[in-house]
Amino acid sequence: MSMRIVVLGAPGAGKGTQAARISDHFGTPTISTGELFRSHIAAGDELGQLAAGYIDQGNLVPDDVTTLMVADRLSLDDVAGGFILDGFPRTLAQAAALDRILGDRPLDGVVDFEVQIDAVIGRMLRRAVEQGRSDDTEDVIRNRIRVYHEKTAPLAAHYRERGLLISVDAMGEIDEVASRVVDALEHI
Ligand code: ADP
């Protein structure tokens, strides 16, 4: 099955984990902008150096830079049969850019992971200890959540109006949430 899917949700909502599950289940590759940025940062290249300044403060990397990176990635052969896009779009401008990139093969659905923010903060602080991410300190987490509310949360209404939104309750065990998502996607 060819699926062109976006996963949306607050920082720490478990999007990345669930994207990996969807990917395994349907055999569709995942593209994570956070992971792409982190690999550029690890490589120490120009894009990585630019992105690090934003990411470490919990701010968004500028739309034009992010969109170019995603357009490049979506031009590779492995996504011809579909993809799960994790972390993009994060602004309405990026959503418009994605429509342009996809052209006449638009998105099939947008999965929105719904969580309670308080639970998410605890989850992220634990992840900070496990993974040592430089943007997982408490102040930066609070800023990422603020940026999410301001810039990214409006995307849910945007995609709902287009009939693409699939809301999933993301509180609960990983397996439980994963089966809710798989069920929902099997019916699109
Ligand atoms: P999370 O979903 O846990 O916040 P991600 O790994 O998706 O983490 O993203 C980490 C950081 O990478 C973001 O806080 C942001 O700085 C940057 N980033 C990721 N995707 C985008 C995007 N689409 N636009 C701008 N910045 C982004």
PDB file of C-alpha atoms and ligand atoms in Angstrom:
ATOM      1  CA  MET A   1       0.000   0.000   0.000  1.00  0.00           C
ATOM      2  CA  SER A   2       1.370   3.453  -0.866  1.00  0.00           C
ATOM      3  CA  MET A   3       0.849   5.887   1.988  1.00  0.00           C
ATOM      4  CA  ARG A   4       1.838   9.517   2.216  1.00  0.00           C
ATOM      5  CA  ILE A   5       1.394  10.382   5.854  1.00  0.00           C
ATOM      6  CA  VAL A   6       2.331  13.226   8.203  1.00  0.00           C
ATOM      7  CA  VAL A   7       2.517  12.706  11.964  1.00  0.00           C
ATOM      8  CA  LEU A   8       1.707  15.709  14.145  1.00  0.00           C
ATOM      9  CA  GLY A   9       1.799  16.222  17.895  1.00  0.00           C
ATOM     10  CA  ALA A  10       3.387  18.099  20.771  1.00  0.00           C
ATOM     11  CA  PRO A  11       7.079  17.555  21.558  1.00  0.00           C
ATOM     12  CA  GLY A  12       7.295  14.324  23.528  1.00  0.00           C
ATOM     13  CA  ALA A  13       3.934  13.014  22.258  1.00  0.00           C
ATOM     14  CA  GLY A  14       5.716   9.896  21.041  1.00  0.00           C
ATOM     15  CA  LYS A  15       5.490  10.745  17.333  1.00  0.00           C
ATOM     16  CA  GLY A  16       8.953   9.375  16.580  1.00  0.00           C
ATOM     17  CA  THR A  17       8.314   6.063  18.337  1.00  0.00           C
ATOM     18  CA  GLN A  18       4.935   5.663  16.666  1.00  0.00           C
ATOM     19  CA  ALA A  19       6.282   6.669  13.257  1.00  0.00           C
ATOM     20  CA  ALA A  20       8.789   3.807  13.573  1.00  0.00           C
ATOM     21  CA  ARG A  21       5.932   1.410  14.406  1.00  0.00           C
ATOM     22  CA  ILE A  22       3.850   2.554  11.434  1.00  0.00           C
ATOM     23  CA  SER A  23       6.914   2.261   9.263  1.00  0.00           C
ATOM     24  CA  ASP A  24       7.538  -1.361  10.369  1.00  0.00           C
ATOM     25  CA  HIS A  25       3.896  -2.303   9.981  1.00  0.00           C
ATOM     26  CA  PHE A  26       3.334  -0.902   6.496  1.00  0.00           C
ATOM     27  CA  GLY A  27       6.936  -1.096   5.218  1.00  0.00           C
ATOM     28  CA  THR A  28       6.953   2.630   4.529  1.00  0.00           C
ATOM     29  CA  PRO A  29      10.094   4.715   5.224  1.00  0.00           C
ATOM     30  CA  THR A  30      10.054   7.429   7.871  1.00  0.00           C
ATOM     31  CA  ILE A  31      11.551  10.855   7.347  1.00  0.00           C
ATOM     32  CA  SER A  32      12.189  12.704  10.615  1.00  0.00           C
ATOM     33  CA  THR A  33      13.322  16.309  10.305  1.00  0.00           C
ATOM     34  CA  GLY A  34      14.640  16.257  13.888  1.00  0.00           C
ATOM     35  CA  GLU A  35      16.801  13.215  12.993  1.00  0.00           C
ATOM     36  CA  LEU A  36      17.927  14.797   9.727  1.00  0.00           C
ATOM     37  CA  PHE A  37      19.011  17.946  11.576  1.00  0.00           C
ATOM     38  CA  ARG A  38      20.768  15.909  14.270  1.00  0.00           C
ATOM     39  CA  SER A  39      22.741  13.999  11.637  1.00  0.00           C
ATOM     40  CA  HIS A  40      23.834  17.271  10.005  1.00  0.00           C
ATOM     41  CA  ILE A  41      24.859  18.552  13.446  1.00  0.00           C
ATOM     42  CA  ALA A  42      26.837  15.353  14.099  1.00  0.00           C
ATOM     43  CA  ALA A  43      28.521  15.740  10.699  1.00  0.00           C
ATOM     44  CA  GLY A  44      29.405  19.339  11.609  1.00  0.00           C
ATOM     45  CA  ASP A  45      28.388  20.591   8.160  1.00  0.00           C
ATOM     46  CA  GLU A  46      27.070  24.047   7.288  1.00  0.00           C
ATOM     47  CA  LEU A  47      23.397  23.139   7.638  1.00  0.00           C
ATOM     48  CA  GLY A  48      24.117  21.449  10.964  1.00  0.00           C
ATOM     49  CA  GLN A  49      25.930  24.492  12.307  1.00  0.00           C
ATOM     50  CA  LEU A  50      23.083  26.764  11.291  1.00  0.00           C
ATOM     51  CA  ALA A  51      20.370  24.469  12.647  1.00  0.00           C
ATOM     52  CA  ALA A  52      22.084  23.865  16.005  1.00  0.00           C
ATOM     53  CA  GLY A  53      21.656  27.488  17.048  1.00  0.00           C
ATOM     54  CA  TYR A  54      17.891  27.221  16.714  1.00  0.00           C
ATOM     55  CA  ILE A  55      17.448  23.677  17.993  1.00  0.00           C
ATOM     56  CA  ASP A  56      19.462  24.211  21.176  1.00  0.00           C
ATOM     57  CA  GLN A  57      17.134  27.071  22.116  1.00  0.00           C
ATOM     58  CA  GLY A  58      14.007  25.089  21.275  1.00  0.00           C
ATOM     59  CA  ASN A  59      13.181  27.378  18.362  1.00  0.00           C
ATOM     60  CA  LEU A  60      12.242  26.328  14.852  1.00  0.00           C
ATOM     61  CA  VAL A  61      14.858  26.279  12.134  1.00  0.00           C
ATOM     62  CA  PRO A  62      13.746  28.809   9.473  1.00  0.00           C
ATOM     63  CA  ASP A  63      11.109  27.559   7.028  1.00  0.00           C
ATOM     64  CA  ASP A  64      13.176  28.041   3.869  1.00  0.00           C
ATOM     65  CA  VAL A  65      16.134  26.018   5.176  1.00  0.00           C
ATOM     66  CA  THR A  66      13.916  23.240   6.530  1.00  0.00           C
ATOM     67  CA  THR A  67      11.801  23.069   3.390  1.00  0.00           C
ATOM     68  CA  LEU A  68      14.846  22.711   1.133  1.00  0.00           C
ATOM     69  CA  MET A  69      16.158  19.869   3.281  1.00  0.00           C
ATOM     70  CA  VAL A  70      12.793  18.077   3.115  1.00  0.00           C
ATOM     71  CA  ALA A  71      12.368  18.652  -0.632  1.00  0.00           C
ATOM     72  CA  ASP A  72      15.805  17.076  -1.199  1.00  0.00           C
ATOM     73  CA  ARG A  73      14.925  14.091   0.945  1.00  0.00           C
ATOM     74  CA  LEU A  74      11.543  13.589  -0.737  1.00  0.00           C
ATOM     75  CA  SER A  75      13.215  13.532  -4.131  1.00  0.00           C
ATOM     76  CA  LEU A  76      15.050  10.270  -3.323  1.00  0.00           C
ATOM     77  CA  ASP A  77      13.802   7.003  -4.832  1.00  0.00           C
ATOM     78  CA  ASP A  78      13.020   5.208  -1.575  1.00  0.00           C
ATOM     79  CA  VAL A  79       9.982   7.394  -0.898  1.00  0.00           C
ATOM     80  CA  ALA A  80       8.377   6.892  -4.313  1.00  0.00           C
ATOM     81  CA  GLY A  81       6.059   4.277  -2.755  1.00  0.00           C
ATOM     82  CA  GLY A  82       5.115   6.484   0.195  1.00  0.00           C
ATOM     83  CA  PHE A  83       6.534   7.942   3.403  1.00  0.00           C
ATOM     84  CA  ILE A  84       5.791   8.895   6.977  1.00  0.00           C
ATOM     85  CA  LEU A  85       6.859  12.452   7.605  1.00  0.00           C
ATOM     86  CA  ASP A  86       7.706  13.095  11.265  1.00  0.00           C
ATOM     87  CA  GLY A  87       8.342  16.705  12.293  1.00  0.00           C
ATOM     88  CA  PHE A  88       7.331  18.416   9.054  1.00  0.00           C
ATOM     89  CA  PRO A  89       5.347  20.531   8.476  1.00  0.00           C
ATOM     90  CA  ARG A  90       5.556  22.505  11.722  1.00  0.00           C
ATOM     91  CA  THR A  91       4.187  25.815  10.411  1.00  0.00           C
ATOM     92  CA  LEU A  92       1.408  26.790   8.003  1.00  0.00           C
ATOM     93  CA  ALA A  93       4.049  28.049   5.565  1.00  0.00           C
ATOM     94  CA  GLN A  94       5.726  24.630   5.643  1.00  0.00           C
ATOM     95  CA  ALA A  95       2.336  22.976   5.032  1.00  0.00           C
ATOM     96  CA  ALA A  96       1.896  25.095   1.905  1.00  0.00           C
ATOM     97  CA  ALA A  97       5.441  24.263   0.807  1.00  0.00           C
ATOM     98  CA  LEU A  98       4.758  20.553   1.300  1.00  0.00           C
ATOM     99  CA  ASP A  99       1.721  20.773  -0.971  1.00  0.00           C
ATOM    100  CA  ARG A 100       3.930  22.315  -3.637  1.00  0.00           C
ATOM    101  CA  ILE A 101       6.612  19.641  -3.208  1.00  0.00           C
ATOM    102  CA  LEU A 102       4.060  16.805  -3.465  1.00  0.00           C
ATOM    103  CA  GLY A 103       2.280  18.291  -6.479  1.00  0.00           C
ATOM    104  CA  ASP A 104      -0.239  15.920  -8.000  1.00  0.00           C
ATOM    105  CA  ARG A 105       0.417  13.135  -5.469  1.00  0.00           C
ATOM    106  CA  PRO A 106      -0.856  14.792  -2.274  1.00  0.00           C
ATOM    107  CA  LEU A 107      -0.998  13.521   1.328  1.00  0.00           C
ATOM    108  CA  ASP A 108      -3.299  10.620   2.209  1.00  0.00           C
ATOM    109  CA  GLY A 109      -3.648  11.532   5.881  1.00  0.00           C
ATOM    110  CA  VAL A 110      -2.301  13.449   8.873  1.00  0.00           C
ATOM    111  CA  VAL A 111      -2.155  11.608  12.191  1.00  0.00           C
ATOM    112  CA  ASP A 112      -2.455  13.934  15.185  1.00  0.00           C
ATOM    113  CA  PHE A 113      -1.198  12.454  18.462  1.00  0.00           C
ATOM    114  CA  GLU A 114      -3.206  13.942  21.298  1.00  0.00           C
ATOM    115  CA  VAL A 115      -1.547  14.112  24.732  1.00  0.00           C
ATOM    116  CA  GLN A 116      -1.796  15.973  28.018  1.00  0.00           C
ATOM    117  CA  ILE A 117       1.059  18.443  28.130  1.00  0.00           C
ATOM    118  CA  ASP A 118       1.900  17.796  31.816  1.00  0.00           C
ATOM    119  CA  ALA A 119       2.494  14.131  31.130  1.00  0.00           C
ATOM    120  CA  VAL A 120       4.652  15.032  28.163  1.00  0.00           C
ATOM    121  CA  ILE A 121       7.015  17.238  30.141  1.00  0.00           C
ATOM    122  CA  GLY A 122       7.781  14.379  32.557  1.00  0.00           C
ATOM    123  CA  ARG A 123       8.331  12.030  29.615  1.00  0.00           C
ATOM    124  CA  MET A 124      10.743  14.437  27.958  1.00  0.00           C
ATOM    125  CA  LEU A 125      12.766  15.029  31.097  1.00  0.00           C
ATOM    126  CA  ARG A 126      13.206  11.263  31.413  1.00  0.00           C
ATOM    127  CA  ARG A 127      14.222  11.023  27.756  1.00  0.00           C
ATOM    128  CA  ALA A 128      16.744  13.800  28.360  1.00  0.00           C
ATOM    129  CA  VAL A 129      18.520  11.593  30.877  1.00  0.00           C
ATOM    130  CA  GLU A 130      18.392   8.537  28.580  1.00  0.00           C
ATOM    131  CA  GLN A 131      19.403  10.167  25.290  1.00  0.00           C
ATOM    132  CA  GLY A 132      21.366  13.229  26.360  1.00  0.00           C
ATOM    133  CA  ARG A 133      19.719  15.491  23.771  1.00  0.00           C
ATOM    134  CA  SER A 134      20.949  19.067  24.071  1.00  0.00           C
ATOM    135  CA  ASP A 135      17.409  20.442  23.568  1.00  0.00           C
ATOM    136  CA  ASP A 136      15.869  18.411  26.391  1.00  0.00           C
ATOM    137  CA  THR A 137      16.606  20.713  29.346  1.00  0.00           C
ATOM    138  CA  GLU A 138      13.551  21.985  31.212  1.00  0.00           C
ATOM    139  CA  ASP A 139      13.713  25.597  29.942  1.00  0.00           C
ATOM    140  CA  VAL A 140      14.202  24.489  26.355  1.00  0.00           C
ATOM    141  CA  ILE A 141      11.398  21.924  26.635  1.00  0.00           C
ATOM    142  CA  ARG A 142       9.058  24.678  27.870  1.00  0.00           C
ATOM    143  CA  ASN A 143      10.019  26.854  24.913  1.00  0.00           C
ATOM    144  CA  ARG A 144       9.484  23.962  22.455  1.00  0.00           C
ATOM    145  CA  ILE A 145       5.994  23.471  23.869  1.00  0.00           C
ATOM    146  CA  ARG A 146       5.276  27.203  23.604  1.00  0.00           C
ATOM    147  CA  VAL A 147       6.495  27.224  19.974  1.00  0.00           C
ATOM    148  CA  TYR A 148       4.385  24.130  19.299  1.00  0.00           C
ATOM    149  CA  HIS A 149       1.217  25.852  20.564  1.00  0.00           C
ATOM    150  CA  GLU A 150       1.911  29.023  18.651  1.00  0.00           C
ATOM    151  CA  LYS A 151       3.153  27.671  15.319  1.00  0.00           C
ATOM    152  CA  THR A 152       2.322  23.976  14.949  1.00  0.00           C
ATOM    153  CA  ALA A 153      -0.972  23.360  16.778  1.00  0.00           C
ATOM    154  CA  PRO A 154      -2.926  25.399  14.149  1.00  0.00           C
ATOM    155  CA  LEU A 155      -2.007  22.734  11.588  1.00  0.00           C
ATOM    156  CA  ALA A 156      -4.544  20.346  13.134  1.00  0.00           C
ATOM    157  CA  ALA A 157      -7.446  22.644  12.200  1.00  0.00           C
ATOM    158  CA  HIS A 158      -5.875  23.257   8.791  1.00  0.00           C
ATOM    159  CA  TYR A 159      -5.771  19.544   7.970  1.00  0.00           C
ATOM    160  CA  ARG A 160      -9.157  18.878   9.604  1.00  0.00           C
ATOM    161  CA  GLU A 161     -10.733  21.364   7.217  1.00  0.00           C
ATOM    162  CA  ARG A 162      -9.159  19.471   4.347  1.00  0.00           C
ATOM    163  CA  GLY A 163     -10.589  16.193   5.615  1.00  0.00           C
ATOM    164  CA  LEU A 164      -7.140  14.713   6.219  1.00  0.00           C
ATOM    165  CA  LEU A 165      -6.892  14.739  10.025  1.00  0.00           C
ATOM    166  CA  ILE A 166      -6.901  11.471  11.970  1.00  0.00           C
ATOM    167  CA  SER A 167      -6.845  12.210  15.728  1.00  0.00           C
ATOM    168  CA  VAL A 168      -5.397   9.495  17.928  1.00  0.00           C
ATOM    169  CA  ASP A 169      -5.373   9.401  21.719  1.00  0.00           C
ATOM    170  CA  ALA A 170      -1.628   9.091  22.397  1.00  0.00           C
ATOM    171  CA  MET A 171      -1.860   8.577  26.161  1.00  0.00           C
ATOM    172  CA  GLY A 172      -1.248   4.960  27.118  1.00  0.00           C
ATOM    173  CA  GLU A 173       1.195   2.162  26.431  1.00  0.00           C
ATOM    174  CA  ILE A 174       3.268   2.319  23.241  1.00  0.00           C
ATOM    175  CA  ASP A 175       1.686  -0.905  21.896  1.00  0.00           C
ATOM    176  CA  GLU A 176      -1.807   0.302  22.679  1.00  0.00           C
ATOM    177  CA  VAL A 177      -1.279   3.630  20.879  1.00  0.00           C
ATOM    178  CA  ALA A 178       0.427   1.844  17.975  1.00  0.00           C
ATOM    179  CA  SER A 179      -2.568  -0.423  17.413  1.00  0.00           C
ATOM    180  CA  ARG A 180      -4.925   2.577  17.465  1.00  0.00           C
ATOM    181  CA  VAL A 181      -2.815   4.229  14.779  1.00  0.00           C
ATOM    182  CA  VAL A 182      -2.516   1.124  12.609  1.00  0.00           C
ATOM    183  CA  ASP A 183      -6.303   0.556  12.840  1.00  0.00           C
ATOM    184  CA  ALA A 184      -6.979   4.146  11.847  1.00  0.00           C
ATOM    185  CA  LEU A 185      -4.552   4.001   8.911  1.00  0.00           C
ATOM    186  CA  GLU A 186      -5.935   0.713   7.623  1.00  0.00           C
ATOM    187  CA  HIS A 187      -9.207   2.530   7.015  1.00  0.00           C
ATOM    188  CA  ILE A 188      -8.002   5.531   5.061  1.00  0.00           C
TER     189      ILE A 188
HETATM  190  P1  ADP B   1      10.279  16.867  19.133  1.00  0.00           P
HETATM  191  O1  ADP B   1       9.139  16.452  18.287  1.00  0.00           O
HETATM  192  O2  ADP B   1      10.529  15.990  20.290  1.00  0.00           O
HETATM  193  O3  ADP B   1      10.212  18.299  19.533  1.00  0.00           O
HETATM  194  P2  ADP B   1      12.146  16.738  16.828  1.00  0.00           P
HETATM  195  O4  ADP B   1      13.244  15.748  16.831  1.00  0.00           O
HETATM  196  O5  ADP B   1      11.006  16.528  15.907  1.00  0.00           O
HETATM  197  O6  ADP B   1      11.645  16.802  18.350  1.00  0.00           O
HETATM  198  O7  ADP B   1      12.727  18.217  16.540  1.00  0.00           O
HETATM  199  C1  ADP B   1      13.802  18.737  17.283  1.00  0.00           C
HETATM  200  C2  ADP B   1      14.060  20.170  16.862  1.00  0.00           C
HETATM  201  O8  ADP B   1      14.439  20.215  15.470  1.00  0.00           O
HETATM  202  C3  ADP B   1      12.873  21.133  16.962  1.00  0.00           C
HETATM  203  O9  ADP B   1      12.697  21.644  18.264  1.00  0.00           O
HETATM  204  C4  ADP B   1      13.278  22.217  15.960  1.00  0.00           C
HETATM  205  O10 ADP B   1      14.247  23.082  16.514  1.00  0.00           O
HETATM  206  C5  ADP B   1      13.950  21.411  14.848  1.00  0.00           C
HETATM  207  N1  ADP B   1      12.972  21.062  13.799  1.00  0.00           N
HETATM  208  C6  ADP B   1      12.506  19.808  13.525  1.00  0.00           C
HETATM  209  N2  ADP B   1      11.607  19.849  12.532  1.00  0.00           N
HETATM  210  C7  ADP B   1      11.481  21.151  12.175  1.00  0.00           C
HETATM  211  C8  ADP B   1      10.688  21.846  11.223  1.00  0.00           C
HETATM  212  N3  ADP B   1       9.808  21.209  10.438  1.00  0.00           N
HETATM  213  N4  ADP B   1      10.827  23.200  11.132  1.00  0.00           N
HETATM  214  C9  ADP B   1      11.688  23.851  11.900  1.00  0.00           C
HETATM  215  N5  ADP B   1      12.457  23.261  12.837  1.00  0.00           N
HETATM  216  C10 ADP B   1      12.354  21.932  12.983  1.00  0.00           C
END
